[in-house]
Amino acid sequence: MALDIGSGIVAIAAAIVMVGSAMATAWAEKVVGAAAVGAMAENEALFGKGIVFMVLPETIVLFGFAIAFLLLSKIT
């Protein structure tokens, strides 16, 4: 089956979604990670909250993956 130009544009859009969500997640984890480590250095009781806040930005990349998967499922 030959692919047309629309399929190529959808594939590029899926790649942009994945790159954008991965970069946003990396930036969010950088900011949250620095704050969490600083808070845990002052008070060890904040370890659990720090771990939870480190996991929350991962949802950004999961949503990006879901959107990219939905876009790529439209190609076939």
PDB file of C-alpha atoms in Angstrom:
ATOM      1  CA  MET A   1       0.000   0.000   0.000  1.00  0.00           C
ATOM      2  CA  ALA A   2       1.460   3.342  -1.017  1.00  0.00           C
ATOM      3  CA  LEU A   3       1.404   6.188   1.442  1.00  0.00           C
ATOM      4  CA  ASP A   4       0.385   9.671   0.402  1.00  0.00           C
ATOM      5  CA  ILE A   5       1.630  13.063   1.590  1.00  0.00           C
ATOM      6  CA  GLY A   6      -1.055  13.216   4.284  1.00  0.00           C
ATOM      7  CA  SER A   7       0.350  10.104   5.937  1.00  0.00           C
ATOM      8  CA  GLY A   8       3.796  11.666   6.013  1.00  0.00           C
ATOM      9  CA  ILE A   9       2.454  14.811   7.636  1.00  0.00           C
ATOM     10  CA  VAL A  10       0.652  12.737  10.268  1.00  0.00           C
ATOM     11  CA  ALA A  11       3.874  10.832  10.996  1.00  0.00           C
ATOM     12  CA  ILE A  12       5.784  14.110  11.380  1.00  0.00           C
ATOM     13  CA  ALA A  13       3.046  15.414  13.682  1.00  0.00           C
ATOM     14  CA  ALA A  14       3.344  12.293  15.836  1.00  0.00           C
ATOM     15  CA  ALA A  15       7.110  12.780  16.047  1.00  0.00           C
ATOM     16  CA  ILE A  16       6.666  16.424  17.053  1.00  0.00           C
ATOM     17  CA  VAL A  17       4.187  15.386  19.752  1.00  0.00           C
ATOM     18  CA  MET A  18       6.642  12.850  21.189  1.00  0.00           C
ATOM     19  CA  VAL A  19       9.608  15.247  21.106  1.00  0.00           C
ATOM     20  CA  GLY A  20       7.578  18.068  22.627  1.00  0.00           C
ATOM     21  CA  SER A  21       6.159  15.957  25.419  1.00  0.00           C
ATOM     22  CA  ALA A  22       9.562  14.437  26.202  1.00  0.00           C
ATOM     23  CA  MET A  23      11.197  17.865  26.383  1.00  0.00           C
ATOM     24  CA  ALA A  24       8.379  19.218  28.563  1.00  0.00           C
ATOM     25  CA  THR A  25       8.721  16.242  30.893  1.00  0.00           C
ATOM     26  CA  ALA A  26      12.479  16.704  31.145  1.00  0.00           C
ATOM     27  CA  TRP A  27      12.094  20.392  31.973  1.00  0.00           C
ATOM     28  CA  ALA A  28       9.368  19.694  34.565  1.00  0.00           C
ATOM     29  CA  GLU A  29      11.421  16.960  36.229  1.00  0.00           C
ATOM     30  CA  LYS A  30      14.436  19.279  36.364  1.00  0.00           C
ATOM     31  CA  VAL A  31      12.459  21.946  38.195  1.00  0.00           C
ATOM     32  CA  VAL A  32      10.547  19.575  40.462  1.00  0.00           C
ATOM     33  CA  GLY A  33      13.608  17.426  41.154  1.00  0.00           C
ATOM     34  CA  ALA A  34      15.694  20.364  42.304  1.00  0.00           C
ATOM     35  CA  ALA A  35      12.917  21.542  44.602  1.00  0.00           C
ATOM     36  CA  ALA A  36      12.275  18.042  45.960  1.00  0.00           C
ATOM     37  CA  VAL A  37      15.943  17.405  46.729  1.00  0.00           C
ATOM     38  CA  GLY A  38      16.199  20.786  48.441  1.00  0.00           C
ATOM     39  CA  ALA A  39      13.122  20.088  50.537  1.00  0.00           C
ATOM     40  CA  MET A  40      14.359  16.610  51.485  1.00  0.00           C
ATOM     41  CA  ALA A  41      17.733  18.030  52.485  1.00  0.00           C
ATOM     42  CA  GLU A  42      16.000  20.252  55.019  1.00  0.00           C
ATOM     43  CA  ASN A  43      13.354  17.788  56.198  1.00  0.00           C
ATOM     44  CA  GLU A  44      13.661  14.041  55.607  1.00  0.00           C
ATOM     45  CA  ALA A  45       9.951  13.550  56.284  1.00  0.00           C
ATOM     46  CA  LEU A  46       9.204  15.075  52.870  1.00  0.00           C
ATOM     47  CA  PHE A  47      10.699  12.094  51.010  1.00  0.00           C
ATOM     48  CA  GLY A  48       7.313  10.566  50.131  1.00  0.00           C
ATOM     49  CA  LYS A  49       5.905  13.831  48.818  1.00  0.00           C
ATOM     50  CA  GLY A  50       9.073  14.431  46.841  1.00  0.00           C
ATOM     51  CA  ILE A  51       8.758  11.052  45.144  1.00  0.00           C
ATOM     52  CA  VAL A  52       5.107  11.713  44.275  1.00  0.00           C
ATOM     53  CA  PHE A  53       5.969  15.090  42.774  1.00  0.00           C
ATOM     54  CA  MET A  54       8.775  13.483  40.752  1.00  0.00           C
ATOM     55  CA  VAL A  55       6.339  10.978  39.238  1.00  0.00           C
ATOM     56  CA  LEU A  56       3.662  13.517  38.262  1.00  0.00           C
ATOM     57  CA  PRO A  57       5.544  15.020  35.268  1.00  0.00           C
ATOM     58  CA  GLU A  58       5.786  11.542  33.737  1.00  0.00           C
ATOM     59  CA  THR A  59       2.093  11.806  32.858  1.00  0.00           C
ATOM     60  CA  ILE A  60       3.002  14.463  30.274  1.00  0.00           C
ATOM     61  CA  VAL A  61       5.020  11.984  28.230  1.00  0.00           C
ATOM     62  CA  LEU A  62       2.362   9.294  28.677  1.00  0.00           C
ATOM     63  CA  PHE A  63      -0.278  11.626  27.243  1.00  0.00           C
ATOM     64  CA  GLY A  64       2.099  12.508  24.407  1.00  0.00           C
ATOM     65  CA  PHE A  65       2.611   8.820  23.671  1.00  0.00           C
ATOM     66  CA  ALA A  66      -1.146   8.245  23.655  1.00  0.00           C
ATOM     67  CA  ILE A  67      -1.714  11.134  21.236  1.00  0.00           C
ATOM     68  CA  ALA A  68       1.108   9.953  18.958  1.00  0.00           C
ATOM     69  CA  PHE A  69      -0.337   6.431  18.983  1.00  0.00           C
ATOM     70  CA  LEU A  70      -3.773   7.768  18.050  1.00  0.00           C
ATOM     71  CA  LEU A  71      -2.254   9.825  15.235  1.00  0.00           C
ATOM     72  CA  LEU A  72      -0.278   6.880  13.881  1.00  0.00           C
ATOM     73  CA  SER A  73      -3.319   4.607  14.027  1.00  0.00           C
ATOM     74  CA  LYS A  74      -4.987   6.926  11.497  1.00  0.00           C
ATOM     75  CA  ILE A  75      -2.289   6.192   8.887  1.00  0.00           C
ATOM     76  CA  THR A  76      -3.208   2.556   8.271  1.00  0.00           C
TER      77      THR A  76
END
